Coordinates of C-alpha atoms and ligand atoms in Angstrom, one line a residue:
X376 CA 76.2 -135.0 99.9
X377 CA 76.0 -133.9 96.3
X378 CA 78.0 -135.0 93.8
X379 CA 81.8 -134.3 93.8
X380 CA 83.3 -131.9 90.9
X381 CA 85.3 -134.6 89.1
X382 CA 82.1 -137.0 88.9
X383 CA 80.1 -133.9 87.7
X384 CA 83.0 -133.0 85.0
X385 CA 82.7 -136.1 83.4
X386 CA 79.0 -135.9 83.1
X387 CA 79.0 -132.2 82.0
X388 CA 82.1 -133.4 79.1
X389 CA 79.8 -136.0 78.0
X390 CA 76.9 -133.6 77.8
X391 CA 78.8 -130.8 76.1
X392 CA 80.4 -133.8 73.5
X393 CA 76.8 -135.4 72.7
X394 CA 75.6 -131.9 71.9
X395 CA 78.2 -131.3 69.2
X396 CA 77.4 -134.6 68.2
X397 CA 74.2 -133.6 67.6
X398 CA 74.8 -131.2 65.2
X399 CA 73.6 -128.6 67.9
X400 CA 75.0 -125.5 68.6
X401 CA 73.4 -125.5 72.2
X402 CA 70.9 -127.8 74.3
X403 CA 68.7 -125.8 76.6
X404 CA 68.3 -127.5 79.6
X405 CA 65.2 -127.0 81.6
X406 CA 64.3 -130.3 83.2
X407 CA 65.1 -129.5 86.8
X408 CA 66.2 -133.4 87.0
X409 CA 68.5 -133.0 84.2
X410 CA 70.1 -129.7 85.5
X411 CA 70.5 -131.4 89.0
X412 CA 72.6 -134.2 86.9
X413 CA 75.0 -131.2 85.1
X414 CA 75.4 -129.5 88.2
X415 CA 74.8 -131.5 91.8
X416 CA 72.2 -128.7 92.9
X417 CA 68.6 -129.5 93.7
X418 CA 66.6 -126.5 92.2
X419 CA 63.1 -125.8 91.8
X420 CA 63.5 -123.4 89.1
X421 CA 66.8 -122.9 86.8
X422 CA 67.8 -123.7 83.1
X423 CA 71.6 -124.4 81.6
X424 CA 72.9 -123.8 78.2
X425 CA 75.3 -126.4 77.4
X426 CA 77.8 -126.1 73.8
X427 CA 80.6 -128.0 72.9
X428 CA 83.2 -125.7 74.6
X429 CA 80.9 -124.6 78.5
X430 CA 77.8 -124.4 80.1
X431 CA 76.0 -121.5 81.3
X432 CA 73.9 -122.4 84.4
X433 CA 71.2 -119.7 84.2
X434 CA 69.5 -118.8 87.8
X435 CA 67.3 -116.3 89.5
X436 CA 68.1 -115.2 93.4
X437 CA 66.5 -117.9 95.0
X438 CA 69.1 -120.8 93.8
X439 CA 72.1 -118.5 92.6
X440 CA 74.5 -119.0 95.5
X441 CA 74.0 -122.8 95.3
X442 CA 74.6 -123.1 91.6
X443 CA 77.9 -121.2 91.9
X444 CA 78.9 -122.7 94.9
X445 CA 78.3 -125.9 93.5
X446 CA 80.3 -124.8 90.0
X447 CA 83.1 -123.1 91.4
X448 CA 85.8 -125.8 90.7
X449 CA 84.2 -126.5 87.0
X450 CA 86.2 -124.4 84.8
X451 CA 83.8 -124.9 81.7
X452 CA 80.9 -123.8 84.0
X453 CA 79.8 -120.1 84.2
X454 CA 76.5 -118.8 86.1
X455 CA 74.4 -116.1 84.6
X456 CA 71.8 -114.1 86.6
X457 CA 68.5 -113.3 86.0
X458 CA 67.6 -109.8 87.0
X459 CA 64.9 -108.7 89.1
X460 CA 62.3 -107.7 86.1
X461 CA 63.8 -109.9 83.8
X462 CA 62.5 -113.7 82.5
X463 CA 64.7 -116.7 82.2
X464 CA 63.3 -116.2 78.0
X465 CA 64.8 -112.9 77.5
X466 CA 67.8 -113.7 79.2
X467 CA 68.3 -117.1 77.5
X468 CA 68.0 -115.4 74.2
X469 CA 71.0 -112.6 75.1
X470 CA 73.3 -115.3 76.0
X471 CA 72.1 -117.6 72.9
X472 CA 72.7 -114.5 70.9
X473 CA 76.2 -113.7 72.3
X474 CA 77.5 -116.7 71.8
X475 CA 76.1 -117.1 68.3
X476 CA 74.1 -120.4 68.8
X477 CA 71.5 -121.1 66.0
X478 CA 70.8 -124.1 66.1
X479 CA 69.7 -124.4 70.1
X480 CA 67.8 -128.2 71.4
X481 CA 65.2 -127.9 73.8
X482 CA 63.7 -130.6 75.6
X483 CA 60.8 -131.4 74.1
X484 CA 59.3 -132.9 77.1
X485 CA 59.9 -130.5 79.5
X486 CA 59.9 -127.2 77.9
X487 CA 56.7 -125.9 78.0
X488 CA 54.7 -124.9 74.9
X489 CA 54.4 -120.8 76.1
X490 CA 57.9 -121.0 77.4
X491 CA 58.9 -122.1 73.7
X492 CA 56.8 -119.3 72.8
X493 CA 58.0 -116.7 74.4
X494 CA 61.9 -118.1 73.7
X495 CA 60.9 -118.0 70.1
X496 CA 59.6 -114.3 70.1
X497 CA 62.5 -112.9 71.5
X498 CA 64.3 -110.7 69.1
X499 CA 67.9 -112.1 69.6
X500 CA 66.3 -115.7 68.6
X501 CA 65.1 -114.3 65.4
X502 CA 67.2 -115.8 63.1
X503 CA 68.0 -119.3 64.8
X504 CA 66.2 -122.4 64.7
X505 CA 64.8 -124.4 68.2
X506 CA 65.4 -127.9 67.3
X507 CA 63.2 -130.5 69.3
X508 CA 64.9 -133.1 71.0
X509 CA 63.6 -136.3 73.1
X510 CA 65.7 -138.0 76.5
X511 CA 68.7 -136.3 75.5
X512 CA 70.2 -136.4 78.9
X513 CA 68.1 -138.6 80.0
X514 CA 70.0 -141.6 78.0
X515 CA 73.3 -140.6 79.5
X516 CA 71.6 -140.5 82.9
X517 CA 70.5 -144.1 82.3
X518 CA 74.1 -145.3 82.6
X519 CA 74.9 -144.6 86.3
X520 CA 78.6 -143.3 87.1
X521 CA 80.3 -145.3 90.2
X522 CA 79.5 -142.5 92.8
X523 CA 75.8 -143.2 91.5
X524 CA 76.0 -147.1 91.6
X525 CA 77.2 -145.8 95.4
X526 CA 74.3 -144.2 96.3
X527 CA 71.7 -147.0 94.4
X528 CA 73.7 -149.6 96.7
X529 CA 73.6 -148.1 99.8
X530 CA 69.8 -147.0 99.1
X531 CA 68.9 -150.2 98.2
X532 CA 70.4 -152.3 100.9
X533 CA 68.4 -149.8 103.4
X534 CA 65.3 -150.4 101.4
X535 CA 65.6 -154.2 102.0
X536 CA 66.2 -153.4 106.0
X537 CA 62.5 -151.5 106.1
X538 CA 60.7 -154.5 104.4
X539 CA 62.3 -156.5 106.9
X540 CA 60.8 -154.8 110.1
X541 CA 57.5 -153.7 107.8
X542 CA 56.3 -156.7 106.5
X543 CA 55.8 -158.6 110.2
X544 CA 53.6 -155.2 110.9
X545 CA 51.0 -156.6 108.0
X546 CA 48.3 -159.0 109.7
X547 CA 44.3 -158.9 110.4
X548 CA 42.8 -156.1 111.3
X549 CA 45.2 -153.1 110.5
X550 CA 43.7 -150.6 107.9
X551 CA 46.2 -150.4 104.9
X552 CA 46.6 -146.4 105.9
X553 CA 47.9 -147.8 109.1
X554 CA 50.5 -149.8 107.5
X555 CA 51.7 -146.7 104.7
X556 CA 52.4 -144.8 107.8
X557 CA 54.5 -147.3 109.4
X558 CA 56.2 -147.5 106.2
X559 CA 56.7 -144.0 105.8
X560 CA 57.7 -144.3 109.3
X561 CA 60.3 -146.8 108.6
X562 CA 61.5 -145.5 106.0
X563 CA 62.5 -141.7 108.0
X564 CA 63.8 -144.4 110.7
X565 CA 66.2 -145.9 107.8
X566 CA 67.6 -142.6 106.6
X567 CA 65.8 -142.1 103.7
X568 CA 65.3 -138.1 103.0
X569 CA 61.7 -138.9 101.8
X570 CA 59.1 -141.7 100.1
X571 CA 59.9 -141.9 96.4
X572 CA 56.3 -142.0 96.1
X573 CA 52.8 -142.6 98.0
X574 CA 52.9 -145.7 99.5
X575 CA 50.8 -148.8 98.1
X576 CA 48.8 -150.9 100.2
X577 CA 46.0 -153.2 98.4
X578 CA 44.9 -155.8 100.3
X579 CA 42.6 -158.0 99.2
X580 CA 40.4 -157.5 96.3
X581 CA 42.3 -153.7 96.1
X582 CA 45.1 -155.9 94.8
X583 CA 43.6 -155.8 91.4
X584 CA 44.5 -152.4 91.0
X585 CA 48.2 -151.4 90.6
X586 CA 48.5 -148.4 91.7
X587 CA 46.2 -148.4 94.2
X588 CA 46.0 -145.9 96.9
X589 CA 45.9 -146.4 100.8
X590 CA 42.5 -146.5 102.3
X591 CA 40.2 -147.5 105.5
X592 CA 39.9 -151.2 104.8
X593 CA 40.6 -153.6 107.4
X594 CA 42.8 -156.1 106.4
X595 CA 41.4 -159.5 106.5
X596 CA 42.9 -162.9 107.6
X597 CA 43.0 -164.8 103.8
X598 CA 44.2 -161.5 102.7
X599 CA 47.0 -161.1 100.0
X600 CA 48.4 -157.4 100.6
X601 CA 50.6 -155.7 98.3
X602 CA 52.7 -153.1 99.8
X603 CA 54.8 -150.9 97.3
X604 CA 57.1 -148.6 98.9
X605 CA 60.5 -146.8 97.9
X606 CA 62.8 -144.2 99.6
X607 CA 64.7 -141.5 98.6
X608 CA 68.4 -141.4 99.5
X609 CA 70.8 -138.6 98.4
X610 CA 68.5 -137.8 95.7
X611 CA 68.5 -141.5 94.8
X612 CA 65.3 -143.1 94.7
X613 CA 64.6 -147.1 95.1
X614 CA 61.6 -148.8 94.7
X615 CA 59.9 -152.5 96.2
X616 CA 57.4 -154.6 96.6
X617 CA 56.4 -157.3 98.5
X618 CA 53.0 -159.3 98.6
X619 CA 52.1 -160.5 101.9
X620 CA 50.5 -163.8 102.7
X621 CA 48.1 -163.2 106.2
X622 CA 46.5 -165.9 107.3
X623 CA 45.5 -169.3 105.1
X624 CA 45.1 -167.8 101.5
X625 CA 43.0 -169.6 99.5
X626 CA 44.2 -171.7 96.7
X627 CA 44.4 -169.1 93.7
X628 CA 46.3 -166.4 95.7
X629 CA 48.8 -169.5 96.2
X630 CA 49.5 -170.2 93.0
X631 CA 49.4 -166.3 92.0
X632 CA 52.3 -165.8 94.5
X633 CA 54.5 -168.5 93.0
X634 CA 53.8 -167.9 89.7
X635 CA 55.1 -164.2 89.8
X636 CA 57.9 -165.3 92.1
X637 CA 58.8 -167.5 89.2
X638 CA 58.0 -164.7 87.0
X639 CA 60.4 -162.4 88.8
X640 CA 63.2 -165.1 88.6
X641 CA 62.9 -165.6 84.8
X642 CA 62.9 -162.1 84.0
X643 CA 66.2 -161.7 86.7
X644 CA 68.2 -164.6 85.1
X645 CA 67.8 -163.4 81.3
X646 CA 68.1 -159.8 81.9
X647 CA 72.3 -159.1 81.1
X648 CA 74.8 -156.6 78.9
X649 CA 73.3 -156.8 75.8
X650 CA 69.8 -158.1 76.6
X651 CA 66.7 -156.2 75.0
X652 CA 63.8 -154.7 77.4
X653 CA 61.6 -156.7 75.2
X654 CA 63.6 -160.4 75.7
X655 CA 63.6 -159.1 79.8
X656 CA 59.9 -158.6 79.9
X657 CA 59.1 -161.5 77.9
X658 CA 60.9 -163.9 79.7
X659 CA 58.4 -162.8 83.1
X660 CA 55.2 -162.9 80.8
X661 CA 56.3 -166.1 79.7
X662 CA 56.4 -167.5 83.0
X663 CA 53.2 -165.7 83.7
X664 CA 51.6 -167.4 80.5
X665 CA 52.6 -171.1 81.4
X666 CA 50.4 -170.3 84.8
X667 CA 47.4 -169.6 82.8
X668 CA 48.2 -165.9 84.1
X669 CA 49.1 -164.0 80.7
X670 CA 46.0 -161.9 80.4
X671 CA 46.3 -160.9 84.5
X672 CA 49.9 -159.3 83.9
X673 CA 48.7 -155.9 82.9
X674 CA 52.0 -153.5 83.1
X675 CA 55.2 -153.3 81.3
X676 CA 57.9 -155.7 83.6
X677 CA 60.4 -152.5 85.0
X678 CA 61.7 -148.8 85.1
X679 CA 64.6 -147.5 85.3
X680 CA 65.7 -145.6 88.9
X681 CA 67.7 -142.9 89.6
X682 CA 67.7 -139.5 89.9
X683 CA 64.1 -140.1 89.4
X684 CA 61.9 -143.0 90.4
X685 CA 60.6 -144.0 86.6
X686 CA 63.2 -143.3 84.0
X687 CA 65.0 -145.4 81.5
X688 CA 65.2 -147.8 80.7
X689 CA 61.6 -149.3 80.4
X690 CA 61.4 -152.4 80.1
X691 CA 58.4 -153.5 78.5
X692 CA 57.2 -155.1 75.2
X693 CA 57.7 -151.6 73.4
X694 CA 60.5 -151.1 75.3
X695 CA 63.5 -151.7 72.9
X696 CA 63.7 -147.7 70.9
X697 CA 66.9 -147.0 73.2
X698 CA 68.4 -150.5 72.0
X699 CA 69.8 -153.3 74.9
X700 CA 70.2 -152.7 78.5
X701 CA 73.8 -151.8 79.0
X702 CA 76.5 -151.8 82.0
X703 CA 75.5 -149.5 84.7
X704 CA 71.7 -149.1 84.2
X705 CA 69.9 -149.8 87.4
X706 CA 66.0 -150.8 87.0
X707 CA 63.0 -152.6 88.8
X708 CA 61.6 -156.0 87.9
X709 CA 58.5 -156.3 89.0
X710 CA 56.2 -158.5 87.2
X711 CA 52.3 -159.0 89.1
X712 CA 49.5 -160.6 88.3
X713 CA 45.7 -158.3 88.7
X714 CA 42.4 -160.4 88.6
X715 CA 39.5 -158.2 89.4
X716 CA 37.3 -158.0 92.2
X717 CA 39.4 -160.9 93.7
X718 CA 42.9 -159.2 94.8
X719 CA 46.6 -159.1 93.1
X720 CA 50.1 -159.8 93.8
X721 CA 53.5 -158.0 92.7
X722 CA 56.9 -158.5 93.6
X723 CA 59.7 -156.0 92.9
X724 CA 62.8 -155.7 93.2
X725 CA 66.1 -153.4 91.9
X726 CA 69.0 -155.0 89.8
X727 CA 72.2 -153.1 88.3
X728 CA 73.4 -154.5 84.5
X729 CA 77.0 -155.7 85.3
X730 CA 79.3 -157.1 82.8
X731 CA 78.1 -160.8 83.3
X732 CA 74.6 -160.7 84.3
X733 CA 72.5 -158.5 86.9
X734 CA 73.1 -157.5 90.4
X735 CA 70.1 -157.2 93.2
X736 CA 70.4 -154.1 94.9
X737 CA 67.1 -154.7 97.1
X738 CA 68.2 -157.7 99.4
X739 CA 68.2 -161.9 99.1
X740 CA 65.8 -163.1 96.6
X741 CA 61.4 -163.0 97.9
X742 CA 60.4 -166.3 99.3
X743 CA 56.8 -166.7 99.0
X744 CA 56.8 -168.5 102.3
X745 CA 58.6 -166.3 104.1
X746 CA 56.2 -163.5 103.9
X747 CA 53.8 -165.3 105.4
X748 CA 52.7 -164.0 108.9
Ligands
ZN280 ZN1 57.2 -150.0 93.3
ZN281 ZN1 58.4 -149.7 90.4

């Protein structure tokens, strides 16, 4: 179900208000994320024009139909075509040029360096300026709407139901590619459109790497094994971990487990309305560091979720440039702990900033114990 109008008419106001704002005349949207958020449509290729008074959703044949059907009731929404033999460039430039726009953002991240170069060579651009910008959208897509917080819920709630019935699958002698399947599995079985992302599972000494990716190995009784997993839902995307016990684990995979359980909790309890990335992130290495763990915590403590799986806000040491975490921003918090050649654990798990503190979208809170099988 995409989006309904009114929920995309407030985000599309809010868009076309930030850009005058700006000082801009026009923002050139060509993140396909960012144009799915203006416009409910899912489309591989595409662009929009937003100013303070429309937006022009440009498209070729393949998603034309979809954009207009999707911007039909949108009165400030117009959709130009792209003509067989013409580019996106050249027809940017007309519509730039007919609406007088000269001072047009771009998204700097997205907008590729030949596609700049071709926009800037077209004649009608001549005697306007492209103006670089940096997570334009992207910070009002930080702050979910209540149809979003909808999604993020129910997504999230589903997410805890697969580590339920996945986690008692993890025990000696399965290969970790066994176990992303079932997950993958699982996660089809739970509703979920498709896997946010290729599946972890490090067990044992793989632990040590994050992002490790699924191989042969056998898993071994003694084994911690960290399974990473997230789904899809409605264009939605969550994201968990848990780290399995199997078997007797010896004594420093015990204390690792606690210790970024703790971790997890700390960072949980100070994160709030108002609250830095940096105080959030600290508060789990903290934890971390009164385990003798500091050095072992390698990554930044969350991401933001949405629309897609890592977006703002990060929170990490460096992550305070878009200021505190606000009402409405959904994220991960995930501290872990990486010792090499010996094996890792993580925990994750998705909270939503309310107005008094966090809420867990992902299920009750880990216990170590519990994932012991
Ligand atoms: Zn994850
Ligand atoms: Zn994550």
């Amino acid at each position: 179900m995409p989006p309904p109008p009114d929920v995309v008419a407030v985000r599309l106001a809010a868009a076309r208000n930030g850009t005058a704002a700006a000082g801009l005349d026009g923002l050139l949207v060509t993140n396909p994320v960012n144009l799915r958020y203006l416009t409910g449509v899912a489309a591989s290729a595409g662009m929009a024009i937003v100013t303070a008074e429309a937006a022009v959703v440009v498209a070729d044949a393949r998603y034309l139909r979809q954009f207009e059907e999707a911007v039909c009731d949108l009165p400030q929404v117009v959709v130009a075509a792209v003509g067989v033999g013409h580019s996106y460039e050249g027809t940017v430039a007309s519509l730039v040029a007919a609406r007088a726009i000269r001072r047009l953002g771009v998204e700097a991240e997205h907008l590729t360096v030949a596609r700049l170069a071709a926009l800037r060579r077209t004649p009608e651009l001549a005697g306007g300026e492209c103006v670089e910008t940096h997570g334009f959208l992207e910070r009002f897509r930080a702050i979910k709407d209540v149809w979003e917080l909808g999604r993020l819920r129910e997504a999230g709630g589903r997410l805890a139901e697969v580590a339920t019935c996945i986690l008692p699958e993890v025990s000696e002698g399965r290969t970790e590619r066994e176990i992303s399947w079932k997950v993958e599995l699982a996660l089809h079985g739970a509703g979920f459109e498709r896997p946010a992302f290729e599946t972890i599972v490090a067990s044992g000494p793989n632990g040590a790497r994050p992002h490790h990716r699924a191989s042969d190995r056998r898993i071994a009784a003694g084994d911690l094994v960290v399974v990473d997993f997230g789904g899809v839902l409605e264009g939605y995307a969550v994201d968990m971990t848990r780290t399995v016990a199997v078997g007797r684990v010896p004594a420093p995979g015990r204390a690792w487990l606690a210790a970024v359980a703790e971790a997890q909790q700390a960072a949980i309890d100070a994160a709030g309305p108002g609250v830095l990335p940096s105080v959030i992130d600290g508060a789990a290495r903290a934890a971390l560091a009164r385990h003798g763990l500091a050095e072992a915590f390698v990554h930044g403590t969350g991401h933001g979720l949405g629309l897609d799986v890592h977006e703002r806000p990060t929170i990490g040491p460096r992550g305070d440039h878009d200021g505190p975490v606000a009402p409405g921003m959904v994220f991960t918090v995930e501290p872990g702990v990486y010792v090499a050649g010996q094996g890792g654990v993580r925990i994750e798990d998705d909270v939503v900033v309310t107005t008094t503190g966090v809420e867990r979208l992902t299920g009750a809170p880990p216990d170590a114990e519990a994932h012991e099988f």
